[in-house]
Every structure is written in C-alpha cells, then in structure tokens.
C-alpha cells in the first residue's frame, strides 16, 4: 500500500483539468508550468500526469492516442502452431517459443544455486580472499 508520507507526489488531470498554450502547461487551480519538451506531441493529449522523481525533478507525462499504421507486405509467410510441449512452433526456427515452465524451472534452479553460493564458507585455517578483504 502507498503511504501518504512515503509516496512521491503526483497529480493526474483529464482533458478538463489542463490545457496547453504556447508551450506552457496550464493546470487546474491556476497553476502554470513552463515545460521543456523532449519532442512534439503527435496529437492532442487526453490526460496528463505531473509527478516528481526521487531526485526532486518534476515531469509531465501525456497520454496521446496512437496512430496505427499497417506494415507493408513483404511477401513472406510465417505459420504458427500453438502446442503443449512448446508454446508456439513456427515454420521458422528463429521464432519458436519454448514452454514457459522450462524457464521458470531454470530460474528456480539458478536461485537455489545462488543461495548455496551465498552460504558458502572458506575451510577453517584458510585466509579470506583479496576480494573479501577489499
């Protein structure tokens, strides 16, 4: 849960709570901000979130409808077969998707070995390594 005094401040405004004039952001309650634009907005924003990061810098994030452009046809075809042993088998081996459980099992095994290495101790009587002393 977010706690009031531990969460970073953020303000959310919908279309009625803000406007853009001459590169300035006018928020509700008469707040006017000069914005340093990283790029032009492709369309009119539907909402804005003004938030502060951990260093104290303020940012404005705009929600803009996306323009969907279909890709041009290449003439190549890719067949997909959804299966049990593998998530997806395609006609091109580069695009095959292995089953998700294999990755999950490998991650669990890696975590187990990392815990084993973290508990590892040097045999009695041997000095600590140079990296440990450093």
mmCIF file of C-alpha atoms in Angstrom:
data_model
loop_
_atom_site.group_PDB
_atom_site.id
_atom_site.type_symbol
_atom_site.label_atom_id
_atom_site.label_comp_id
_atom_site.label_asym_id
_atom_site.label_seq_id
_atom_site.Cartn_x
_atom_site.Cartn_y
_atom_site.Cartn_z
ATOM 1 C CA UNK A 1 0.000 0.000 0.000
ATOM 2 C CA UNK A 2 1.113 3.540 -0.654
ATOM 3 C CA UNK A 3 1.546 5.631 2.438
ATOM 4 C CA UNK A 4 0.792 9.327 2.256
ATOM 5 C CA UNK A 5 4.141 10.479 3.581
ATOM 6 C CA UNK A 6 6.279 7.887 1.786
ATOM 7 C CA UNK A 7 4.834 8.092 -1.730
ATOM 8 C CA UNK A 8 6.138 10.535 -4.334
ATOM 9 C CA UNK A 9 3.717 13.356 -5.148
ATOM 10 C CA UNK A 10 1.832 13.057 -8.427
ATOM 11 C CA UNK A 11 -1.099 14.878 -9.977
ATOM 12 C CA UNK A 12 -3.413 13.413 -12.620
ATOM 13 C CA UNK A 13 -5.532 15.636 -14.851
ATOM 14 C CA UNK A 14 -8.046 14.690 -17.525
ATOM 15 C CA UNK A 15 -8.937 16.794 -20.558
ATOM 16 C CA UNK A 16 -10.936 19.304 -18.488
ATOM 17 C CA UNK A 17 -8.184 19.848 -15.897
ATOM 18 C CA UNK A 18 -5.390 21.177 -18.130
ATOM 19 C CA UNK A 19 -4.615 22.976 -21.382
ATOM 20 C CA UNK A 20 -1.528 23.696 -23.472
ATOM 21 C CA UNK A 21 -0.918 27.264 -24.641
ATOM 22 C CA UNK A 22 2.303 28.462 -26.303
ATOM 23 C CA UNK A 23 4.291 25.523 -24.934
ATOM 24 C CA UNK A 24 3.137 26.120 -21.378
ATOM 25 C CA UNK A 25 1.067 23.729 -19.323
ATOM 26 C CA UNK A 26 -1.902 25.336 -17.552
ATOM 27 C CA UNK A 27 -3.273 23.121 -14.772
ATOM 28 C CA UNK A 28 -6.435 23.485 -12.706
ATOM 29 C CA UNK A 29 -6.367 25.984 -9.813
ATOM 30 C CA UNK A 30 -4.321 28.461 -11.865
ATOM 31 C CA UNK A 31 -1.021 26.564 -11.889
ATOM 32 C CA UNK A 32 1.102 27.472 -14.927
ATOM 33 C CA UNK A 33 4.218 25.427 -15.767
ATOM 34 C CA UNK A 34 6.904 26.028 -18.349
ATOM 35 C CA UNK A 35 7.614 22.675 -19.948
ATOM 36 C CA UNK A 36 10.910 21.605 -21.542
ATOM 37 C CA UNK A 37 9.679 19.451 -24.421
ATOM 38 C CA UNK A 38 11.604 16.331 -25.384
ATOM 39 C CA UNK A 39 9.545 16.016 -28.594
ATOM 40 C CA UNK A 40 6.398 17.336 -30.196
ATOM 41 C CA UNK A 41 3.101 15.712 -29.317
ATOM 42 C CA UNK A 42 1.642 13.882 -32.348
ATOM 43 C CA UNK A 43 -1.950 14.720 -31.320
ATOM 44 C CA UNK A 44 -3.945 16.471 -28.609
ATOM 45 C CA UNK A 45 -3.381 14.762 -25.236
ATOM 46 C CA UNK A 46 -6.345 13.240 -23.398
ATOM 47 C CA UNK A 47 -4.725 13.365 -19.940
ATOM 48 C CA UNK A 48 -1.529 14.370 -18.174
ATOM 49 C CA UNK A 49 0.292 13.124 -15.084
ATOM 50 C CA UNK A 50 2.653 15.516 -13.311
ATOM 51 C CA UNK A 51 4.971 13.620 -10.979
ATOM 52 C CA UNK A 52 8.199 14.033 -9.003
ATOM 53 C CA UNK A 53 11.078 11.554 -9.159
ATOM 54 C CA UNK A 54 13.385 10.553 -6.304
ATOM 55 C CA UNK A 55 15.836 13.385 -7.102
ATOM 56 C CA UNK A 56 13.134 16.041 -6.831
ATOM 57 C CA UNK A 57 12.744 16.685 -10.564
ATOM 58 C CA UNK A 58 9.218 17.201 -11.890
ATOM 59 C CA UNK A 59 7.971 15.565 -15.092
ATOM 60 C CA UNK A 60 4.782 15.721 -17.143
ATOM 61 C CA UNK A 61 3.640 12.587 -18.929
ATOM 62 C CA UNK A 62 0.948 12.990 -21.594
ATOM 63 C CA UNK A 63 -1.465 10.340 -22.870
ATOM 64 C CA UNK A 64 -1.882 10.710 -26.627
ATOM 65 C CA UNK A 65 -3.920 8.436 -28.928
ATOM 66 C CA UNK A 66 -1.645 6.282 -31.057
ATOM 67 C CA UNK A 67 -1.734 6.419 -34.840
ATOM 68 C CA UNK A 68 -1.884 2.860 -36.147
ATOM 69 C CA UNK A 69 -0.055 2.320 -39.421
ATOM 70 C CA UNK A 70 -0.123 -1.130 -41.021
ATOM 71 C CA UNK A 71 3.215 -2.586 -42.057
ATOM 72 C CA UNK A 72 3.963 -3.004 -45.719
ATOM 73 C CA UNK A 73 3.679 -6.530 -47.126
ATOM 74 C CA UNK A 74 6.913 -8.475 -47.617
ATOM 75 C CA UNK A 75 5.501 -11.499 -49.416
ATOM 76 C CA UNK A 76 6.872 -13.856 -46.734
ATOM 77 C CA UNK A 77 4.610 -16.113 -44.656
ATOM 78 C CA UNK A 78 5.043 -17.463 -41.133
ATOM 79 C CA UNK A 79 2.905 -20.321 -39.815
ATOM 80 C CA UNK A 80 2.290 -20.701 -36.089
ATOM 81 C CA UNK A 81 1.157 -23.839 -34.253
ATOM 82 C CA UNK A 82 0.132 -23.428 -30.607
ATOM 83 C CA UNK A 83 1.020 -26.560 -28.684
ATOM 84 C CA UNK A 84 1.506 -28.214 -25.327
ATOM 85 C CA UNK A 85 5.172 -29.190 -25.404
ATOM 86 C CA UNK A 86 6.165 -25.788 -26.803
ATOM 87 C CA UNK A 87 4.114 -22.626 -26.552
ATOM 88 C CA UNK A 88 4.457 -21.821 -30.244
ATOM 89 C CA UNK A 89 6.130 -23.715 -33.063
ATOM 90 C CA UNK A 90 6.663 -21.729 -36.251
ATOM 91 C CA UNK A 91 7.830 -22.540 -39.744
ATOM 92 C CA UNK A 92 10.981 -20.528 -38.988
ATOM 93 C CA UNK A 93 13.059 -21.943 -36.098
ATOM 94 C CA UNK A 94 14.248 -18.467 -35.096
ATOM 95 C CA UNK A 95 10.734 -17.568 -33.868
ATOM 96 C CA UNK A 96 9.876 -20.691 -31.827
ATOM 97 C CA UNK A 97 8.722 -20.029 -28.253
ATOM 98 C CA UNK A 98 9.678 -22.686 -25.687
ATOM 99 C CA UNK A 99 7.209 -23.604 -22.968
ATOM 100 C CA UNK A 100 7.176 -21.104 -20.086
ATOM 101 C CA UNK A 101 7.614 -23.743 -17.392
ATOM 102 C CA UNK A 102 11.117 -24.573 -18.639
ATOM 103 C CA UNK A 103 12.269 -21.006 -17.979
ATOM 104 C CA UNK A 104 10.514 -20.934 -14.630
ATOM 105 C CA UNK A 105 12.189 -24.181 -13.566
ATOM 106 C CA UNK A 106 15.587 -22.893 -14.731
ATOM 107 C CA UNK A 107 15.103 -19.668 -12.745
ATOM 108 C CA UNK A 108 14.211 -21.659 -9.617
ATOM 109 C CA UNK A 109 17.284 -23.847 -10.052
ATOM 110 C CA UNK A 110 19.502 -20.768 -10.537
ATOM 111 C CA UNK A 111 18.076 -19.158 -7.389
ATOM 112 C CA UNK A 112 18.788 -22.338 -5.434
ATOM 113 C CA UNK A 113 22.416 -22.435 -6.575
ATOM 114 C CA UNK A 114 22.842 -18.732 -5.813
ATOM 115 C CA UNK A 115 21.597 -19.324 -2.260
ATOM 116 C CA UNK A 116 24.050 -22.204 -1.929
ATOM 117 C CA UNK A 117 26.925 -19.962 -3.057
ATOM 118 C CA UNK A 118 25.858 -17.187 -0.663
ATOM 119 C CA UNK A 119 26.089 -19.596 2.308
ATOM 120 C CA UNK A 120 29.451 -20.954 1.229
ATOM 121 C CA UNK A 121 32.321 -20.539 3.712
ATOM 122 C CA UNK A 122 36.070 -20.996 3.330
ATOM 123 C CA UNK A 123 37.532 -24.037 5.093
ATOM 124 C CA UNK A 124 38.965 -23.370 8.542
ATOM 125 C CA UNK A 125 42.503 -22.068 8.575
ATOM 126 C CA UNK A 126 42.436 -20.569 5.075
ATOM 127 C CA UNK A 127 42.742 -16.793 4.803
ATOM 128 C CA UNK A 128 39.993 -14.705 3.194
ATOM 129 C CA UNK A 129 40.390 -13.815 -0.459
ATOM 130 C CA UNK A 130 41.707 -10.466 -1.643
ATOM 131 C CA UNK A 131 38.204 -9.534 -2.874
ATOM 132 C CA UNK A 132 36.709 -10.189 0.583
ATOM 133 C CA UNK A 133 39.407 -8.097 2.301
ATOM 134 C CA UNK A 134 38.853 -5.277 -0.192
#
